[in-house]
Amino acid sequence: MSATVTDEQIRALAATAKPYSLALLHWGPRRTMDGADAIELEHQRRMVSLRAEGLIAILCPVASDTVAGVAIMTVPAEEAAEIMTEDPCVRAGMMRCEVHPCHGFPGDAVI
C-alpha cells in the first residue's frame, strides 16, 4: 500500500456513502435439471432488464461451480430480496440468493 490516507479523508468519504444491496447468487442443487438452459436464459433476460431499469447498478456473472453471480442493487435489502425471490432460477431451485445491505461511494465503477 503506497497511498497515504488521512482520517479526515476517510471521514469525508464515509459521509458520501449511499446505501445499496448486495445480492449473491449461488448455484443450487437443481442447476442441471431438465430445461435448465431455457430457465437460465430467462434469468439472464430478467437480470439485464433489472439493470436497464436501474434496479441493478452493477451486474457480475461469476465463472464458478459454486457462485453464479453478484449484483449491486439500488434498492433496500428487503426489496432486493423480494425481487430476487421472483427470479426464474431461484424459483426453480437452480440458484439461491443471499441479500445484504451495503454502501457504495460516488465515482466507484466497474469498467
GROMACS .gro file of N, CA and C in nm:
model
  333
    1MET      N    1   0.084  -0.116   0.000
    1MET     CA    2   0.000   0.000   0.000
    1MET      C    3   0.089   0.123   0.000
    2SER      N    4   0.078   0.202  -0.104
    2SER     CA    5   0.165   0.318  -0.114
    2SER      C    6   0.092   0.451  -0.090
    3ALA      N    7  -0.038   0.455  -0.104
    3ALA     CA    8  -0.112   0.580  -0.084
    3ALA      C    9  -0.136   0.605   0.064
    4THR      N   10  -0.110   0.726   0.107
    4THR     CA   11  -0.138   0.765   0.243
    4THR      C   12  -0.279   0.824   0.249
    5VAL      N   13  -0.358   0.774   0.340
    5VAL     CA   14  -0.496   0.821   0.355
    5VAL      C   15  -0.512   0.873   0.498
    6THR      N   16  -0.559   0.995   0.508
    6THR     CA   17  -0.575   1.056   0.640
    6THR      C   18  -0.711   1.020   0.701
    7ASP      N   19  -0.722   1.041   0.831
    7ASP     CA   20  -0.850   1.020   0.900
    7ASP      C   21  -0.957   1.112   0.840
    8GLU      N   22  -0.920   1.233   0.808
    8GLU     CA   23  -1.015   1.329   0.750
    8GLU      C   24  -1.066   1.280   0.616
    9GLN      N   25  -0.979   1.222   0.534
    9GLN     CA   26  -1.021   1.168   0.405
    9GLN      C   27  -1.119   1.053   0.423
   10ILE      N   28  -1.092   0.969   0.522
   10ILE     CA   29  -1.182   0.856   0.549
   10ILE      C   30  -1.319   0.908   0.592
   11ARG      N   31  -1.322   1.004   0.683
   11ARG     CA   32  -1.449   1.061   0.730
   11ARG      C   33  -1.524   1.130   0.616
   12ALA      N   34  -1.452   1.202   0.531
   12ALA     CA   35  -1.516   1.271   0.419
   12ALA      C   36  -1.578   1.170   0.321
   13LEU      N   37  -1.507   1.063   0.292
   13LEU     CA   38  -1.560   0.961   0.202
   13LEU      C   39  -1.681   0.891   0.265
   14ALA      N   40  -1.671   0.857   0.392
   14ALA     CA   41  -1.781   0.790   0.461
   14ALA      C   42  -1.908   0.875   0.458
   15ALA      N   43  -1.893   1.005   0.462
   15ALA     CA   44  -2.009   1.094   0.460
   15ALA      C   45  -2.082   1.092   0.326
   16THR      N   46  -2.016   1.044   0.221
   16THR     CA   47  -2.078   1.039   0.088
   16THR      C   48  -2.140   0.903   0.056
   17ALA      N   49  -2.131   0.808   0.148
   17ALA     CA   50  -2.177   0.672   0.122
   17ALA      C   51  -2.326   0.669   0.090
   18LYS      N   52  -2.362   0.587  -0.005
   18LYS     CA   53  -2.501   0.570  -0.046
   18LYS      C   54  -2.539   0.424  -0.022
   19PRO      N   55  -2.659   0.398   0.031
   19PRO     CA   56  -2.699   0.259   0.057
   19PRO      C   57  -2.732   0.183  -0.072
   20TYR      N   58  -2.690   0.059  -0.075
   20TYR     CA   59  -2.719  -0.036  -0.183
   20TYR      C   60  -2.751  -0.170  -0.118
   21SER      N   61  -2.778  -0.269  -0.202
   21SER     CA   62  -2.793  -0.406  -0.156
   21SER      C   63  -2.704  -0.495  -0.240
   22LEU      N   64  -2.641  -0.590  -0.176
   22LEU     CA   65  -2.555  -0.686  -0.243
   22LEU      C   66  -2.631  -0.818  -0.254
   23ALA      N   67  -2.657  -0.861  -0.376
   23ALA     CA   68  -2.724  -0.989  -0.399
   23ALA      C   69  -2.620  -1.090  -0.447
   24LEU      N   70  -2.603  -1.197  -0.370
   24LEU     CA   71  -2.510  -1.305  -0.405
   24LEU      C   72  -2.592  -1.425  -0.450
   25LEU      N   73  -2.570  -1.467  -0.572
   25LEU     CA   74  -2.640  -1.583  -0.626
   25LEU      C   75  -2.546  -1.703  -0.624
   26HIS      N   76  -2.592  -1.810  -0.560
   26HIS     CA   77  -2.516  -1.935  -0.551
   26HIS      C   78  -2.588  -2.042  -0.632
   27TRP      N   79  -2.511  -2.129  -0.696
   27TRP     CA   80  -2.573  -2.240  -0.767
   27TRP      C   81  -2.640  -2.333  -0.666
   28GLY      N   82  -2.756  -2.382  -0.704
   28GLY     CA   83  -2.833  -2.472  -0.618
   28GLY      C   84  -2.831  -2.615  -0.669
   29PRO      N   85  -2.900  -2.703  -0.600
   29PRO     CA   86  -2.897  -2.846  -0.633
   29PRO      C   87  -2.962  -2.881  -0.767
   30ARG      N   88  -3.045  -2.793  -0.820
   30ARG     CA   89  -3.115  -2.825  -0.945
   30ARG      C   90  -3.052  -2.753  -1.065
   31ARG      N   91  -2.927  -2.717  -1.052
   31ARG     CA   92  -2.857  -2.641  -1.157
   31ARG      C   93  -2.865  -2.708  -1.294
   32THR      N   94  -2.860  -2.840  -1.297
   32THR     CA   95  -2.857  -2.913  -1.424
   32THR      C   96  -2.988  -2.986  -1.452
   33MET      N   97  -3.097  -2.940  -1.395
   33MET     CA   98  -3.227  -3.005  -1.416
   33MET      C   99  -3.269  -2.996  -1.562
   34ASP      N  100  -3.364  -3.079  -1.601
   34ASP     CA  101  -3.419  -3.071  -1.737
   34ASP      C  102  -3.475  -2.932  -1.760
   35GLY      N  103  -3.442  -2.872  -1.873
   35GLY     CA  104  -3.490  -2.738  -1.906
   35GLY      C  105  -3.408  -2.626  -1.845
   36ALA      N  106  -3.296  -2.658  -1.783
   36ALA     CA  107  -3.215  -2.558  -1.714
   36ALA      C  108  -3.166  -2.447  -1.807
   37ASP      N  109  -3.129  -2.481  -1.931
   37ASP     CA  110  -3.078  -2.378  -2.023
   37ASP      C  111  -3.182  -2.271  -2.051
   38ALA      N  112  -3.306  -2.311  -2.074
   38ALA     CA  113  -3.412  -2.215  -2.102
   38ALA      C  114  -3.443  -2.129  -1.979
   39ILE      N  115  -3.441  -2.191  -1.861
   39ILE     CA  116  -3.467  -2.116  -1.738
   39ILE      C  117  -3.355  -2.017  -1.712
   40GLU      N  118  -3.231  -2.059  -1.736
   40GLU     CA  119  -3.118  -1.967  -1.715
   40GLU      C  120  -3.123  -1.850  -1.813
   41LEU      N  121  -3.167  -1.874  -1.935
   41LEU     CA  122  -3.180  -1.765  -2.032
   41LEU      C  123  -3.284  -1.663  -1.984
   42GLU      N  124  -3.393  -1.710  -1.926
   42GLU     CA  125  -3.493  -1.618  -1.871
   42GLU      C  126  -3.438  -1.542  -1.750
   43HIS      N  127  -3.358  -1.610  -1.669
   43HIS     CA  128  -3.289  -1.543  -1.558
   43HIS      C  129  -3.201  -1.430  -1.611
   44GLN      N  130  -3.123  -1.459  -1.714
   44GLN     CA  131  -3.033  -1.358  -1.772
   44GLN      C  132  -3.113  -1.241  -1.829
   45ARG      N  133  -3.221  -1.271  -1.898
   45ARG     CA  134  -3.306  -1.166  -1.955
   45ARG      C  135  -3.361  -1.076  -1.843
   46ARG      N  136  -3.405  -1.138  -1.734
   46ARG     CA  137  -3.461  -1.062  -1.622
   46ARG      C  138  -3.355  -0.975  -1.555
   47MET      N  139  -3.235  -1.030  -1.533
   47MET     CA  140  -3.129  -0.954  -1.468
   47MET      C  141  -3.088  -0.834  -1.555
   48VAL      N  142  -3.078  -0.854  -1.685
   48VAL     CA  143  -3.041  -0.743  -1.774
   48VAL      C  144  -3.154  -0.640  -1.777
   49SER      N  145  -3.278  -0.685  -1.770
   49SER     CA  146  -3.391  -0.591  -1.763
   49SER      C  147  -3.387  -0.509  -1.635
   50LEU      N  148  -3.358  -0.574  -1.522
   50LEU     CA  149  -3.347  -0.502  -1.395
   50LEU      C  150  -3.234  -0.400  -1.400
   51ARG      N  151  -3.128  -0.435  -1.469
   51ARG     CA  152  -3.015  -0.341  -1.487
   51ARG      C  153  -3.059  -0.223  -1.572
   52ALA      N  154  -3.131  -0.250  -1.682
   52ALA     CA  155  -3.178  -0.143  -1.770
   52ALA      C  156  -3.276  -0.051  -1.699
   53GLU      N  157  -3.353  -0.105  -1.604
   53GLU     CA  158  -3.449  -0.026  -1.527
   53GLU      C  159  -3.384   0.051  -1.412
   54GLY      N  160  -3.254   0.028  -1.389
   54GLY     CA  161  -3.183   0.098  -1.283
   54GLY      C  162  -3.192   0.032  -1.147
   55LEU      N  163  -3.251  -0.086  -1.138
   55LEU     CA  164  -3.260  -0.157  -1.010
   55LEU      C  165  -3.131  -0.230  -0.977
   56ILE      N  166  -3.052  -0.259  -1.079
   56ILE     CA  167  -2.919  -0.318  -1.061
   56ILE      C  168  -2.818  -0.217  -1.116
   57ALA      N  169  -2.724  -0.175  -1.030
   57ALA     CA  170  -2.620  -0.081  -1.071
   57ALA      C  171  -2.502  -0.153  -1.134
   58ILE      N  172  -2.466  -0.268  -1.078
   58ILE     CA  173  -2.353  -0.346  -1.128
   58ILE      C  174  -2.396  -0.492  -1.132
   59LEU      N  175  -2.378  -0.556  -1.246
   59LEU     CA  176  -2.417  -0.695  -1.267
   59LEU      C  177  -2.293  -0.774  -1.305
   60CYS      N  178  -2.260  -0.876  -1.226
   60CYS     CA  179  -2.136  -0.952  -1.248
   60CYS      C  180  -2.164  -1.102  -1.245
   61PRO      N  181  -2.184  -1.166  -1.360
   61PRO     CA  182  -2.187  -1.312  -1.362
   61PRO      C  183  -2.050  -1.364  -1.315
   62VAL      N  184  -2.050  -1.477  -1.245
   62VAL     CA  185  -1.926  -1.533  -1.191
   62VAL      C  186  -1.902  -1.670  -1.253
   63ALA      N  187  -1.780  -1.693  -1.300
   63ALA     CA  188  -1.742  -1.822  -1.357
   63ALA      C  189  -1.694  -1.912  -1.243
   64SER      N  190  -1.786  -1.985  -1.183
   64SER     CA  191  -1.755  -2.066  -1.066
   64SER      C  192  -1.853  -2.182  -1.059
   65ASP      N  193  -1.812  -2.290  -0.995
   65ASP     CA  194  -1.903  -2.402  -0.974
   65ASP      C  195  -1.995  -2.380  -0.855
   66THR      N  196  -1.968  -2.277  -0.774
   66THR     CA  197  -2.050  -2.253  -0.655
   66THR      C  198  -2.123  -2.119  -0.659
   67VAL      N  199  -2.058  -2.014  -0.706
   67VAL     CA  200  -2.118  -1.881  -0.712
   67VAL      C  201  -2.162  -1.853  -0.856
   68ALA      N  202  -2.288  -1.814  -0.873
   68ALA     CA  203  -2.341  -1.787  -1.006
   68ALA      C  204  -2.324  -1.641  -1.046
   69GLY      N  205  -2.334  -1.549  -0.948
   69GLY     CA  206  -2.322  -1.409  -0.983
   69GLY      C  207  -2.337  -1.317  -0.864
   70VAL      N  208  -2.309  -1.190  -0.890
   70VAL     CA  209  -2.318  -1.085  -0.790
   70VAL      C  210  -2.390  -0.967  -0.855
   71ALA      N  211  -2.481  -0.907  -0.781
   71ALA     CA  212  -2.547  -0.785  -0.830
   71ALA      C  213  -2.548  -0.682  -0.718
   72ILE      N  214  -2.510  -0.560  -0.752
   72ILE     CA  215  -2.525  -0.448  -0.659
   72ILE      C  216  -2.656  -0.382  -0.699
   73MET      N  217  -2.752  -0.384  -0.606
   73MET     CA  218  -2.885  -0.334  -0.636
   73MET      C  219  -2.908  -0.198  -0.569
   74THR      N  220  -2.988  -0.115  -0.633
   74THR     CA  221  -3.010   0.023  -0.589
   74THR      C  222  -3.130   0.038  -0.496
   75VAL      N  223  -3.183  -0.072  -0.449
   75VAL     CA  224  -3.300  -0.071  -0.361
   75VAL      C  225  -3.261  -0.128  -0.225
   76PRO      N  226  -3.341  -0.099  -0.121
   76PRO     CA  227  -3.312  -0.155   0.012
   76PRO      C  228  -3.311  -0.308   0.010
   77ALA      N  229  -3.241  -0.367   0.105
   77ALA     CA  230  -3.221  -0.513   0.109
   77ALA      C  231  -3.353  -0.590   0.108
   78GLU      N  232  -3.452  -0.543   0.182
   78GLU     CA  233  -3.580  -0.614   0.186
   78GLU      C  234  -3.645  -0.617   0.047
   79GLU      N  235  -3.643  -0.506  -0.023
   79GLU     CA  236  -3.699  -0.500  -0.158
   79GLU      C  237  -3.617  -0.585  -0.255
   80ALA      N  238  -3.485  -0.579  -0.242
   80ALA     CA  239  -3.398  -0.660  -0.328
   80ALA      C  240  -3.427  -0.808  -0.308
   81ALA      N  241  -3.445  -0.850  -0.184
   81ALA     CA  242  -3.476  -0.991  -0.155
   81ALA      C  243  -3.608  -1.032  -0.220
   82GLU      N  244  -3.708  -0.944  -0.212
   82GLU     CA  245  -3.837  -0.974  -0.276
   82GLU      C  246  -3.822  -0.987  -0.427
   83ILE      N  247  -3.746  -0.897  -0.487
   83ILE     CA  248  -3.723  -0.903  -0.631
   83ILE      C  249  -3.655  -1.034  -0.668
   84MET      N  250  -3.555  -1.073  -0.590
   84MET     CA  251  -3.479  -1.193  -0.624
   84MET      C  252  -3.557  -1.322  -0.601
   85THR      N  253  -3.657  -1.321  -0.513
   85THR     CA  254  -3.737  -1.444  -0.495
   85THR      C  255  -3.817  -1.476  -0.621
   86GLU      N  256  -3.838  -1.376  -0.707
   86GLU     CA  257  -3.913  -1.398  -0.831
   86GLU      C  258  -3.823  -1.438  -0.948
   87ASP      N  259  -3.693  -1.448  -0.925
   87ASP     CA  260  -3.600  -1.486  -1.032
   87ASP      C  261  -3.631  -1.628  -1.079
   88PRO      N  262  -3.632  -1.651  -1.211
   88PRO     CA  263  -3.663  -1.785  -1.262
   88PRO      C  264  -3.572  -1.896  -1.208
   89CYS      N  265  -3.443  -1.870  -1.197
   89CYS     CA  266  -3.350  -1.972  -1.147
   89CYS      C  267  -3.370  -1.997  -0.997
   90VAL      N  268  -3.400  -1.892  -0.923
   90VAL     CA  269  -3.425  -1.907  -0.780
   90VAL      C  270  -3.553  -1.988  -0.759
   91ARG      N  271  -3.657  -1.953  -0.833
   91ARG     CA  272  -3.785  -2.023  -0.822
   91ARG      C  273  -3.773  -2.171  -0.858
   92ALA      N  274  -3.685  -2.202  -0.954
   92ALA     CA  275  -3.667  -2.341  -0.999
   92ALA      C  276  -3.572  -2.420  -0.910
   93GLY      N  277  -3.508  -2.354  -0.813
   93GLY     CA  278  -3.411  -2.423  -0.728
   93GLY      C  279  -3.274  -2.439  -0.792
   94MET      N  280  -3.252  -2.372  -0.905
   94MET     CA  281  -3.122  -2.378  -0.970
   94MET      C  282  -3.022  -2.287  -0.901
   95MET      N  283  -3.071  -2.181  -0.835
   95MET     CA  284  -2.988  -2.087  -0.763
   95MET      C  285  -3.057  -2.054  -0.630
   96ARG      N  286  -2.976  -2.009  -0.536
   96ARG     CA  287  -3.030  -1.949  -0.414
   96ARG      C  288  -2.964  -1.813  -0.402
   97CYS      N  289  -3.033  -1.722  -0.335
   97CYS     CA  290  -2.985  -1.584  -0.328
   97CYS      C  291  -2.976  -1.537  -0.185
   98GLU      N  292  -2.866  -1.471  -0.153
   98GLU     CA  293  -2.847  -1.402  -0.025
   98GLU      C  294  -2.843  -1.253  -0.056
   99VAL      N  295  -2.910  -1.173   0.025
   99VAL     CA  296  -2.908  -1.028   0.005
   99VAL      C  297  -2.857  -0.963   0.134
  100HIS      N  298  -2.764  -0.870   0.118
  100HIS     CA  299  -2.704  -0.800   0.232
  100HIS      C  300  -2.705  -0.650   0.204
  101PRO      N  301  -2.737  -0.568   0.305
  101PRO     CA  302  -2.724  -0.423   0.286
  101PRO      C  303  -2.575  -0.388   0.276
  102CYS      N  304  -2.545  -0.289   0.195
  102CYS     CA  305  -2.406  -0.244   0.180
  102CYS      C  306  -2.407  -0.096   0.141
  103HIS      N  307  -2.289  -0.039   0.121
  103HIS     CA  308  -2.276   0.101   0.083
  103HIS      C  309  -2.177   0.114  -0.032
  104GLY      N  310  -2.197   0.216  -0.112
  104GLY     CA  311  -2.104   0.249  -0.219
  104GLY      C  312  -2.070   0.397  -0.211
  105PHE      N  313  -1.973   0.438  -0.289
  105PHE     CA  314  -1.925   0.575  -0.286
  105PHE      C  315  -1.930   0.636  -0.426
  106PRO      N  316  -1.958   0.767  -0.434
  106PRO     CA  317  -1.961   0.833  -0.565
  106PRO      C  318  -1.830   0.811  -0.640
  107GLY      N  319  -1.845   0.779  -0.768
  107GLY     CA  320  -1.728   0.757  -0.852
  107GLY      C  321  -1.685   0.612  -0.862
  108ASP      N  322  -1.732   0.526  -0.770
  108ASP     CA  323  -1.698   0.385  -0.782
  108ASP      C  324  -1.765   0.327  -0.907
  109ALA      N  325  -1.692   0.244  -0.980
  109ALA     CA  326  -1.747   0.184  -1.102
  109ALA      C  327  -1.663   0.065  -1.144
  110VAL      N  328  -1.725  -0.021  -1.219
  110VAL     CA  329  -1.653  -0.131  -1.284
  110VAL      C  330  -1.656  -0.101  -1.433
  111ILE      N  331  -1.540  -0.094  -1.494
  111ILE     CA  332  -1.533  -0.058  -1.636
  111ILE      C  333  -1.472  -0.172  -1.714
   0.00000   0.00000   0.00000
